[in-house]
mmCIF file of C-alpha atoms and ligand atoms in Angstrom:
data_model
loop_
_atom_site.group_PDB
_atom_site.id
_atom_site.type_symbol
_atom_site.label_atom_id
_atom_site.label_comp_id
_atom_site.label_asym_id
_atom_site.label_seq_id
_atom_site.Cartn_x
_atom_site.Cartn_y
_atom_site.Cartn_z
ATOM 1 C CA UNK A 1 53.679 -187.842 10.787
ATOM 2 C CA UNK A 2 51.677 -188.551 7.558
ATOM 3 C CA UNK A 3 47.975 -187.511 7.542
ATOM 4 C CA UNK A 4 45.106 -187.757 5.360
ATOM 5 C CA UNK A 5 44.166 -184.239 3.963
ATOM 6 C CA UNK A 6 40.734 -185.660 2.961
ATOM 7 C CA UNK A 7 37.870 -183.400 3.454
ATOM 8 C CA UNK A 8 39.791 -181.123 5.569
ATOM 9 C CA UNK A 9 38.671 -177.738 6.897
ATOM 10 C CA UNK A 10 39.456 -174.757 6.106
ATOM 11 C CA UNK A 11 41.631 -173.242 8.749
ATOM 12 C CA UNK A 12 45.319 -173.032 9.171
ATOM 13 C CA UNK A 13 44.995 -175.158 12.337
ATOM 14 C CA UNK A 14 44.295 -177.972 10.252
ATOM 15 C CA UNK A 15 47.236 -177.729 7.768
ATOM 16 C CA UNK A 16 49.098 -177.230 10.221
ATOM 17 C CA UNK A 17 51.498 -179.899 12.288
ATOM 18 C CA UNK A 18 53.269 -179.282 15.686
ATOM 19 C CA UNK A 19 55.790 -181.543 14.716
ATOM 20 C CA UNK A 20 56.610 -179.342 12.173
ATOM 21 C CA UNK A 21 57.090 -176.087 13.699
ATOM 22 C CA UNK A 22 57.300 -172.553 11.587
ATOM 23 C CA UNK A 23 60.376 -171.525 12.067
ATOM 24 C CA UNK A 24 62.216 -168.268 11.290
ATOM 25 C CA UNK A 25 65.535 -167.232 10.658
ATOM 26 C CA UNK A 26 66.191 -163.905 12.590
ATOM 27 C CA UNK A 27 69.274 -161.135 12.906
ATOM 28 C CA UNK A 28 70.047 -162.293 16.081
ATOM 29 C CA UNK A 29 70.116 -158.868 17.887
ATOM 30 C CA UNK A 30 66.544 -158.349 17.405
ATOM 31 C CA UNK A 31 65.853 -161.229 19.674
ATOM 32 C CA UNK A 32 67.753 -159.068 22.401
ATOM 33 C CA UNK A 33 70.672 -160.405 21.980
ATOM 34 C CA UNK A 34 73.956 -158.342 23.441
ATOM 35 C CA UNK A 35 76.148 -158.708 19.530
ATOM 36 C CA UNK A 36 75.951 -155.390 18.354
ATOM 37 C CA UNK A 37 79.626 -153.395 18.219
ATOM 38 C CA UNK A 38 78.185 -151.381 21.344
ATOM 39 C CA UNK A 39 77.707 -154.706 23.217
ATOM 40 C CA UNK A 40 73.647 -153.701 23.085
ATOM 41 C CA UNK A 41 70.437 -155.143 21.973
ATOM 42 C CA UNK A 42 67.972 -153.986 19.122
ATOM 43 C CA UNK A 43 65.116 -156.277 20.537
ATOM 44 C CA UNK A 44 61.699 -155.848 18.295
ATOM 45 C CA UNK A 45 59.040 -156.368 20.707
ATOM 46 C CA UNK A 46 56.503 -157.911 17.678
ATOM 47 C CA UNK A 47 59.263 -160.063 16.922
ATOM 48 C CA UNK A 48 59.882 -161.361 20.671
ATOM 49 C CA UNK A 49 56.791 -161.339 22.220
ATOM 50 C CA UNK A 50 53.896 -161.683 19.577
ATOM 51 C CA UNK A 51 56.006 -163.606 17.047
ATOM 52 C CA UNK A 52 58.004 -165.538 19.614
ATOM 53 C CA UNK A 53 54.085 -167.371 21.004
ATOM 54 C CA UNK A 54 54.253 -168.976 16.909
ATOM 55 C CA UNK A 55 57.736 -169.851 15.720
ATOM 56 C CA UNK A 56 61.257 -171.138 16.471
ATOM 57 C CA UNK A 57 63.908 -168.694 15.779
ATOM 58 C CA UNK A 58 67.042 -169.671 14.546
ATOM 59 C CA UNK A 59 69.349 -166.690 15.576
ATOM 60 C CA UNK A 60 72.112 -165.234 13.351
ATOM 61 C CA UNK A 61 74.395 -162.310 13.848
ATOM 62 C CA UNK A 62 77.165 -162.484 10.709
ATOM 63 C CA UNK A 63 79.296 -159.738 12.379
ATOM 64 C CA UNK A 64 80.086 -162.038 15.352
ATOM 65 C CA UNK A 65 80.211 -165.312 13.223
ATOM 66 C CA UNK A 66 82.816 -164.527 11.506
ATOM 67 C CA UNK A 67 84.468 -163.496 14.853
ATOM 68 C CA UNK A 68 84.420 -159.614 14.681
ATOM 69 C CA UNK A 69 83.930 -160.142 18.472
ATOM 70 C CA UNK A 70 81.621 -157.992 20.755
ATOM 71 C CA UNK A 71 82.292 -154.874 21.148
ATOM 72 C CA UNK A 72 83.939 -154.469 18.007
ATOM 73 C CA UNK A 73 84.399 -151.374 15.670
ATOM 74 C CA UNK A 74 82.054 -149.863 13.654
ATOM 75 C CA UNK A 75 81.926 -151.175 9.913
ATOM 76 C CA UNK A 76 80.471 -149.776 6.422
ATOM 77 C CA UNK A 77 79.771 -150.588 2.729
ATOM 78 C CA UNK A 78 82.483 -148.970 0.902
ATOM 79 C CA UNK A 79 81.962 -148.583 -3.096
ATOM 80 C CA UNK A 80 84.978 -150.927 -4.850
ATOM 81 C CA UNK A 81 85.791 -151.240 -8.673
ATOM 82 C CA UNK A 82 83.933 -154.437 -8.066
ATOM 83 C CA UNK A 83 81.243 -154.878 -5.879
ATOM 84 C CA UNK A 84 81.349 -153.986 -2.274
ATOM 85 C CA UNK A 85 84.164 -153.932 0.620
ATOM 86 C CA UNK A 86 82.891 -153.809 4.396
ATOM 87 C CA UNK A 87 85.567 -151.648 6.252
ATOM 88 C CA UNK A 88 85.991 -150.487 9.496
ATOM 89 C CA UNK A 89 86.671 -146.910 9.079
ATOM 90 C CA UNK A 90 88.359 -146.809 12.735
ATOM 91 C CA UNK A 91 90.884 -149.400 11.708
ATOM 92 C CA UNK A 92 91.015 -149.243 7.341
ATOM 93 C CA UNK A 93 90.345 -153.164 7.944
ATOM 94 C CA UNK A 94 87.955 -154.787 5.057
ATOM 95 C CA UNK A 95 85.972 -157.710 6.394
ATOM 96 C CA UNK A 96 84.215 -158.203 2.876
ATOM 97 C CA UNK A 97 85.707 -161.302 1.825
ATOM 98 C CA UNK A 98 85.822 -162.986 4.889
ATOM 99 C CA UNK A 99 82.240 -161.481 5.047
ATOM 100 C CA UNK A 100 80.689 -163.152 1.868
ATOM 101 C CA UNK A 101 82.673 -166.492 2.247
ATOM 102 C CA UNK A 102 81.008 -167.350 5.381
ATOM 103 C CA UNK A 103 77.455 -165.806 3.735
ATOM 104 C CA UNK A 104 77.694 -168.378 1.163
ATOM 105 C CA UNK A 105 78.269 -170.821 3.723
ATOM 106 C CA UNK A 106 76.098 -169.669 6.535
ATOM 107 C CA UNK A 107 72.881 -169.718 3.777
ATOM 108 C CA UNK A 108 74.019 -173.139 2.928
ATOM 109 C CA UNK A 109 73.651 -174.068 6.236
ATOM 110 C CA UNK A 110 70.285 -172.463 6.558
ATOM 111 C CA UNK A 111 68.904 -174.166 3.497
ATOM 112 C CA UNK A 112 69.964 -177.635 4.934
ATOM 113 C CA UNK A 113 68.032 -176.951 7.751
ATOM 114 C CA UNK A 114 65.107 -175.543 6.235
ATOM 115 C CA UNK A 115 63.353 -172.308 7.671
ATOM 116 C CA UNK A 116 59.793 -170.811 6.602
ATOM 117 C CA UNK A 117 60.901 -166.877 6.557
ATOM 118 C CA UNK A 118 63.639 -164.337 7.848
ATOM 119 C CA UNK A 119 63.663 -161.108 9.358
ATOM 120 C CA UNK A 120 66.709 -158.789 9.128
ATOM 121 C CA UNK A 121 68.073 -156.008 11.109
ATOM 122 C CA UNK A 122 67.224 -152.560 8.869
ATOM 123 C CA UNK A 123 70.373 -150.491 7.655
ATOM 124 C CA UNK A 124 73.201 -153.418 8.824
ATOM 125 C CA UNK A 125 75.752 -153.404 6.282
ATOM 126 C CA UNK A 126 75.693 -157.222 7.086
ATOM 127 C CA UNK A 127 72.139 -157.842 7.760
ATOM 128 C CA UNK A 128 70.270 -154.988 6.031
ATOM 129 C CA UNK A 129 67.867 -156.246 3.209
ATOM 130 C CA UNK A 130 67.863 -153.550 1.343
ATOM 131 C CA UNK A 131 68.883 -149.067 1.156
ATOM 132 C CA UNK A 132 71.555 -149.540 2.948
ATOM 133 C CA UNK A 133 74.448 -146.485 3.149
ATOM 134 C CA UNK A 134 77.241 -146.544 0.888
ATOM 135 C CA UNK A 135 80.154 -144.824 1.389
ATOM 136 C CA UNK A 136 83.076 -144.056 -1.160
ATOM 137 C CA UNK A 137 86.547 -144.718 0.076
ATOM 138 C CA UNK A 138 87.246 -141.088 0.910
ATOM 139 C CA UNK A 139 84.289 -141.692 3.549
ATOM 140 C CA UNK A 140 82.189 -139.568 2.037
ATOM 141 C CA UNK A 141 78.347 -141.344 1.336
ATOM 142 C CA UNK A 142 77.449 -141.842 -2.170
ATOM 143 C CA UNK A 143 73.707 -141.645 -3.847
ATOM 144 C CA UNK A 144 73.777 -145.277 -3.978
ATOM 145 C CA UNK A 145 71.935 -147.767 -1.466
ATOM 146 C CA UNK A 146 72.417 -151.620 -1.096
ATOM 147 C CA UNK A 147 71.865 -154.459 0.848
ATOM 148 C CA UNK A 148 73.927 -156.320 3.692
ATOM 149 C CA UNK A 149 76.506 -158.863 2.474
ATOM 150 C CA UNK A 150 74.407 -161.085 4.733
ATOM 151 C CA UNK A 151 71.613 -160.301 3.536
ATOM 152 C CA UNK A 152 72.591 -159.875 0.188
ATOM 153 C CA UNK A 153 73.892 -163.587 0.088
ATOM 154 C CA UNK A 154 70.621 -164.637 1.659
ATOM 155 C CA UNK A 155 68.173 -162.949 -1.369
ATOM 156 C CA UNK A 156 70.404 -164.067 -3.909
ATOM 157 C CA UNK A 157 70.653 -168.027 -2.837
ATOM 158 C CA UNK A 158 67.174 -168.517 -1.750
ATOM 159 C CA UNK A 159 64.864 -166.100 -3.672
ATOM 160 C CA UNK A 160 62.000 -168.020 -2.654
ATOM 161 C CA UNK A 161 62.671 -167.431 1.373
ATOM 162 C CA UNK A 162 59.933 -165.588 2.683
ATOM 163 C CA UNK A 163 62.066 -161.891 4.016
ATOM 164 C CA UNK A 164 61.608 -159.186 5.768
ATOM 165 C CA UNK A 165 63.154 -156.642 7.817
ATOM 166 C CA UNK A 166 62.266 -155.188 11.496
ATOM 167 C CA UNK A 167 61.535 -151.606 10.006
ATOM 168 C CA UNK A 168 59.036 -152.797 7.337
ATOM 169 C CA UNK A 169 57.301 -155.111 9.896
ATOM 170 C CA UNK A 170 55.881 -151.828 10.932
ATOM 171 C CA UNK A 171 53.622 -151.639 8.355
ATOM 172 C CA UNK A 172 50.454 -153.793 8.561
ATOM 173 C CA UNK A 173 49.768 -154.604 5.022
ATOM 174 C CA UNK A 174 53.692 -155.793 4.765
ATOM 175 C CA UNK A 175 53.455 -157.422 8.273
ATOM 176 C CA UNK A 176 50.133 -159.540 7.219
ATOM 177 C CA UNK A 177 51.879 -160.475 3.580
ATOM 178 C CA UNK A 178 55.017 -161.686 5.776
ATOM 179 C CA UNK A 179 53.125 -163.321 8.028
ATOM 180 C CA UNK A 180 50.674 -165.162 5.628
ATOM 181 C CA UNK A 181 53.602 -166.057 2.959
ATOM 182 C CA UNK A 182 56.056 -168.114 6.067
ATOM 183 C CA UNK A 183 52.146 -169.879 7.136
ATOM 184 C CA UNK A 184 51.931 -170.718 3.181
ATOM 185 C CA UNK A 185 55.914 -172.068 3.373
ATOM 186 C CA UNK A 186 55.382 -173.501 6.292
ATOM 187 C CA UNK A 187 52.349 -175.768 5.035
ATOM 188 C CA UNK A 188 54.040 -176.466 1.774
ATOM 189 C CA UNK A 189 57.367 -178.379 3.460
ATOM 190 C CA UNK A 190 55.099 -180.210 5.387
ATOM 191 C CA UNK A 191 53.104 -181.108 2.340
ATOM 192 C CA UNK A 192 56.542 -181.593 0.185
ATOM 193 C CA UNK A 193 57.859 -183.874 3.111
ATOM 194 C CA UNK A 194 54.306 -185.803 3.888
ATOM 195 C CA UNK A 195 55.140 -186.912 -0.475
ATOM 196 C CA UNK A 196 50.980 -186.713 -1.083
ATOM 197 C CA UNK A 197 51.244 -186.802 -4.746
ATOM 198 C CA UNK A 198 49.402 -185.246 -7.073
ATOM 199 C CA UNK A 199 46.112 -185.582 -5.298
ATOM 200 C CA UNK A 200 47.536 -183.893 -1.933
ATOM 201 C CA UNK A 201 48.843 -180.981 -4.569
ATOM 202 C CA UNK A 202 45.353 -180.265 -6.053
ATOM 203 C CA UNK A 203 43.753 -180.822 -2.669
ATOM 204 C CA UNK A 204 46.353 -177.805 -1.818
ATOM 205 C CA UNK A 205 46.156 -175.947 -4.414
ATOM 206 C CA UNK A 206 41.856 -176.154 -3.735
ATOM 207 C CA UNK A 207 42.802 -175.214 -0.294
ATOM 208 C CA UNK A 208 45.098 -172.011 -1.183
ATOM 209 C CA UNK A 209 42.620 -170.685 -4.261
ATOM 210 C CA UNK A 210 41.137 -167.610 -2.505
ATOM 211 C CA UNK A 211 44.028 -167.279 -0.750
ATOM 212 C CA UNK A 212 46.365 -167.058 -3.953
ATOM 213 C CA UNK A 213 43.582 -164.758 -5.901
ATOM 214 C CA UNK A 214 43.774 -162.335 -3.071
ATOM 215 C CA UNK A 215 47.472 -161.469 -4.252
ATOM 216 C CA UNK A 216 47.551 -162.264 -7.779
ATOM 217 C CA UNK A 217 44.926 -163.304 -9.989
ATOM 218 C CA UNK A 218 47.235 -163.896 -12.738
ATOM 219 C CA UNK A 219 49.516 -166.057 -10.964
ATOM 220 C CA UNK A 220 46.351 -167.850 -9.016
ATOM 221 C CA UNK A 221 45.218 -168.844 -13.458
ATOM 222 C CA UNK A 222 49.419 -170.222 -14.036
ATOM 223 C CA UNK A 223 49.193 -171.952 -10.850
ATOM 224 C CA UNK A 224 45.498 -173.990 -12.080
ATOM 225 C CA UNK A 225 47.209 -174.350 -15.526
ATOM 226 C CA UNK A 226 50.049 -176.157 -13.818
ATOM 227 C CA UNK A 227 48.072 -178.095 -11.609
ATOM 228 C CA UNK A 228 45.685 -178.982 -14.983
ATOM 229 C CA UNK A 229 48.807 -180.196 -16.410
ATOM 230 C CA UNK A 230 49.929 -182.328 -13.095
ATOM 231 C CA UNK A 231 49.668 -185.785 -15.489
ATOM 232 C CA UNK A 232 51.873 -184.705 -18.162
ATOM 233 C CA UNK A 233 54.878 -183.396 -16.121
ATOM 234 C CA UNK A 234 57.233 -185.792 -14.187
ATOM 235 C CA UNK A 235 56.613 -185.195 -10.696
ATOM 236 C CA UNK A 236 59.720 -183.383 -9.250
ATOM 237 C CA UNK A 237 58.821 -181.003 -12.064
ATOM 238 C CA UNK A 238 55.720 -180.066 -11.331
ATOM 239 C CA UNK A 239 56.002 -179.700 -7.819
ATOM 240 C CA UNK A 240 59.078 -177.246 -8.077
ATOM 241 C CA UNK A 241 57.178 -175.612 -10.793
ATOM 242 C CA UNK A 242 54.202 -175.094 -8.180
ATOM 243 C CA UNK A 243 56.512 -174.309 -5.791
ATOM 244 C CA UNK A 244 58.230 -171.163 -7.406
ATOM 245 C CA UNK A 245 55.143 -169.899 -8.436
ATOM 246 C CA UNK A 246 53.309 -169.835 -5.576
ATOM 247 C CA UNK A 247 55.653 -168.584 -3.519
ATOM 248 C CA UNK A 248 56.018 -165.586 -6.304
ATOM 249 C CA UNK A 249 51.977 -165.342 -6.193
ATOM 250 C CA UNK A 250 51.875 -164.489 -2.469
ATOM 251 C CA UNK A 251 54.693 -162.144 -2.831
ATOM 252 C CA UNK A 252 52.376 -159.679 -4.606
ATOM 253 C CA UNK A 253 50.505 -157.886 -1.809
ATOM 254 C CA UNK A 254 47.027 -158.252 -0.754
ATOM 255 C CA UNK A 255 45.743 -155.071 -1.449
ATOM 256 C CA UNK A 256 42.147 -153.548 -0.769
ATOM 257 C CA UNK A 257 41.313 -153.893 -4.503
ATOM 258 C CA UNK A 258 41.903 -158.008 -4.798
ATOM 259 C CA UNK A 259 40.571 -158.810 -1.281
ATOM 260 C CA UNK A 260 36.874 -157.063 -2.523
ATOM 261 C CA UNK A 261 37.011 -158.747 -5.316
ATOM 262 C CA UNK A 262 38.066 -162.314 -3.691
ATOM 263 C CA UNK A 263 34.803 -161.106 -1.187
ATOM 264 C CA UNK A 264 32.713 -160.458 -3.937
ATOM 265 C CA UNK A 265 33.720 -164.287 -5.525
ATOM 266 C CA UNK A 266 32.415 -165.746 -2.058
ATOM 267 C CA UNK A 267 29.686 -163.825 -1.431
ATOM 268 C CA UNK A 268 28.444 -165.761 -5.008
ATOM 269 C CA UNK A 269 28.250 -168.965 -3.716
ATOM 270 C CA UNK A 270 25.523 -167.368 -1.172
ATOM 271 C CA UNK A 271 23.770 -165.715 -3.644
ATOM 272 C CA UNK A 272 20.598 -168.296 -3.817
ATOM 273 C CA UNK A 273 21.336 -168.688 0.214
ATOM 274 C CA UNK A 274 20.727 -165.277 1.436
ATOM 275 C CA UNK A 275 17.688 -163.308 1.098
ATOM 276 C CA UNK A 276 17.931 -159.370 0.157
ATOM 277 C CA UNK A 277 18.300 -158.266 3.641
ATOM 278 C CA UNK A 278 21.164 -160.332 3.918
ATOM 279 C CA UNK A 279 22.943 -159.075 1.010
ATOM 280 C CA UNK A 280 22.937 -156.021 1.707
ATOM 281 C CA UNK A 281 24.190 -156.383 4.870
ATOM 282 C CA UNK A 282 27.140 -158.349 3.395
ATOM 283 C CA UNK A 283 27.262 -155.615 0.326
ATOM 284 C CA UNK A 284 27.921 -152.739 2.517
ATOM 285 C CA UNK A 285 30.000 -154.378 4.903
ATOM 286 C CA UNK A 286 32.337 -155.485 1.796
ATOM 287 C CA UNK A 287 32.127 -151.810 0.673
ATOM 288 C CA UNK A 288 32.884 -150.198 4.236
ATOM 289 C CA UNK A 289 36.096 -152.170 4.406
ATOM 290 C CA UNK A 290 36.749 -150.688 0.729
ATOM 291 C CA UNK A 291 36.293 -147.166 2.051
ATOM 292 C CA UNK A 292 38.508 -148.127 4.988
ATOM 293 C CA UNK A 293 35.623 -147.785 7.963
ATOM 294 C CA UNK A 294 36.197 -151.279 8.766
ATOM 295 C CA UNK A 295 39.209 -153.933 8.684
ATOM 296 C CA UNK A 296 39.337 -156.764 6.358
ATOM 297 C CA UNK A 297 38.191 -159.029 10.088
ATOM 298 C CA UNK A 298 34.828 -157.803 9.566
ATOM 299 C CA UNK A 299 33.285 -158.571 6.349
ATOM 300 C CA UNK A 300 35.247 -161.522 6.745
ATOM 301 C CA UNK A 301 33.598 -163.189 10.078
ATOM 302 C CA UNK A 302 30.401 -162.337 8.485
ATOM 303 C CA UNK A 303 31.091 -163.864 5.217
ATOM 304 C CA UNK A 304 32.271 -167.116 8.057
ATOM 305 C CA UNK A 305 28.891 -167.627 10.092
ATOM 306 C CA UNK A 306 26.999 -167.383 6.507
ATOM 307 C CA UNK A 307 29.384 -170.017 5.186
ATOM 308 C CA UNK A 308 28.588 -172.148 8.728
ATOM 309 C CA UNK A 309 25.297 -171.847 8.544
ATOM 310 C CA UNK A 310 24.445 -172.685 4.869
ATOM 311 C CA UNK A 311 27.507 -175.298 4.995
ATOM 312 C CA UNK A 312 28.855 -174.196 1.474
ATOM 313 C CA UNK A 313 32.134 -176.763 1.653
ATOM 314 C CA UNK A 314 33.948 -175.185 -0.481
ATOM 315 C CA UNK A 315 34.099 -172.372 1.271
ATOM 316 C CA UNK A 316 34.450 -173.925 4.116
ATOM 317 C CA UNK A 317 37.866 -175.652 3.138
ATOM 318 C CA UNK A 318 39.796 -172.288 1.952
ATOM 319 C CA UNK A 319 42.223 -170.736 4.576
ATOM 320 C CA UNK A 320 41.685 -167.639 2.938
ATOM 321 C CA UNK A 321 39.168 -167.456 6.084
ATOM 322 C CA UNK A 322 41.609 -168.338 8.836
ATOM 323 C CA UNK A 323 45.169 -168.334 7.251
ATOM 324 C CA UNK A 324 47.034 -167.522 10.220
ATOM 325 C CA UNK A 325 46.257 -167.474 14.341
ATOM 326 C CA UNK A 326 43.974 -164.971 15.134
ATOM 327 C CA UNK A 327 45.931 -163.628 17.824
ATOM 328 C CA UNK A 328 48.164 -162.358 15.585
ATOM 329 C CA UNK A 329 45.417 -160.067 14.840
ATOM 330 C CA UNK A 330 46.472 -159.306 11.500
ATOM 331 C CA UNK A 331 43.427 -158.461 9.778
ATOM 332 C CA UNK A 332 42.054 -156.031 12.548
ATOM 333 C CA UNK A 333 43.292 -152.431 10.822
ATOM 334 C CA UNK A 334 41.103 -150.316 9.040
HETATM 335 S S1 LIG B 401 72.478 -156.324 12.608
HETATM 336 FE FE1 LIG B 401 73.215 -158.371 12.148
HETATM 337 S S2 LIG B 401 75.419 -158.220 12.332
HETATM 338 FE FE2 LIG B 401 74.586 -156.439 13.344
HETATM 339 S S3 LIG B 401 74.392 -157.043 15.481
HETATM 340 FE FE3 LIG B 401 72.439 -157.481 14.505
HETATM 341 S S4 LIG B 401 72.613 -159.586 13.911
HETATM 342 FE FE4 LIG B 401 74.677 -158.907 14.319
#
């Protein structure tokens, strides 16, 4: 499975190896699957049909893991002295500890196996990532909101897990950040598991730059000081250094602000390329996108045939271009 990453392109095609397959965890009735306490389905079409062409899901519903059974009664967050209880309010039964023993366990599990993002059901008390009801014992809601025990487990154990839930998928600027953090995970295991040193990590890191700026420029300057300091840190170190960080990097979104900017960056190793005709061209379609006319696809593909047809390598080899398959058409909304 080990590959040369010398002189490699720029798009994710090329970081990217079948035999390591992006895989996502997902709440398992948003595959379709009949678990929920009304024996039905919550089935997100993005997540079955456009999703379901990229990745290998591994399914999980808590509720029926820990043998709640299908159909089953209702259950909420109740507020405790300490912490949380999940009780049926049909039956006064808590399912809370049985709940977050077999969280602990199931994210164990999970981890062992390795997965590149997950996305939760919205407003589960098990699976919910986050403003989920809570109720006070009398049954009466309180102000408060909180996550799933599920899904609280799986934040706390693995902050660096790309996650996301099916409600906030809806919105295209969280959708593309998703999307283009579990292709970033997803090409560093296979990087961490190919063991290509410290050469294969600034090849990566050289790979990621206008990628990583497009998020956070601050984090993009900690990342270069902790590749800079690659021969003075023992290796596990610096590549679980690199790690956290750049995981934390993409999290930032990729607003309108940083992706001009990152455009402006490229469009300066064209500047003794193009002649004044063709900067403008490229000037205005940067600045349409900023006024929202046009999506981010635009300015980009033109930046793309300039960067083919003056072969400016460097350009060439970032995947801020091409992170992610085009079908998923990510970076088509104005
Ligand atoms: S939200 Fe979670 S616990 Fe509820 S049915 Fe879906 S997968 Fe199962």
């Amino acid at each position: 499975m080990k590959t040369s990453h010398a002189s490699k392109p720029g798009g994710w095609i090329h970081w990217h190896n079948p035999e390591f397959p992006l895989r996502l965890g997902v709440s398992a009735c948003l595959l379709g699957e009949k678990v929920r306490f009304d024996t039905g389905h919550a089935r997100d079409r993005f997540v079955t049909d456009t999703l379901g062409q990229w990745f290998e899901f591994v399914p999980v519903c808590p509720e029926v893991e820990i043998g709640m059974g299908i159909p089953r009664p209702t259950i909420r967050l109740v507020k405790a002295e300490h912490g949380l209880r999940l009780v049926a309010p049909s039956t006064g039964e808590d399912f809370g500890e049985t709940m977050t023993t077999f969280s602990e366990q199931r994210v164990n599990g999970l981890m062992a196996e390795d997965l590149d993002g997950f996305i939760l059901k919205k407003g589960s008390p098990s699976c919910g990532m986050e403003r989920v009801k809570v109720y006070h014992p009398n049954g009466m809601p309180t102000s408060a909101k909180a996550a799933g025990l599920f899904a609280s487990a799986l934040q706390r154990k693995w902050p660096t897990l790309p996650i996301e839930e099916d409600g906030r998928l809806h919105d295209k600027v969280l959708r593309e950040n998703f999307i283009e953090r579990v292709f970033c995970r997803n090409r560093w295991r296979l990087f961490a598991a190919q063991g290509s040193g410290r050469g294969g990590l600034v090849e990566f890191h050289t790979a990621h730059k206008l990628l990583i700026r497009a998020h956070n420029e601050a984090a993009y300057r900690r990342l270069g000081r902790i590749v800079a300091s690659a021969g003075q840190l023992p290796d596990a170190e610096l590549f679980s250094s690199y790690e956290r960080e750049f995981q934390s990097a993409m999290k930032s979104k990729g607003t309108v602000k940083r992706h001009v900017n990152v455009l402006h960056h490229a469009m300066g190793y064209l500047k003794k390329k193009l002649d004044s005709v063709e900067k403008q061209e490229l000037l205005t379609c940067i600045e349409d996108y900023r006024q929202g006319l046009l999506p981010l696809i635009v300015p980009l593909s033109l930046l793309r045939y300039n960067i083919r047809r003056h072969q400016i390598s460097y350009l060439a080899g970032q995947l801020y271009f091409d992170p992610h398959p085009k079908e998923l058409m990510l970076r088509n909304h104005a």
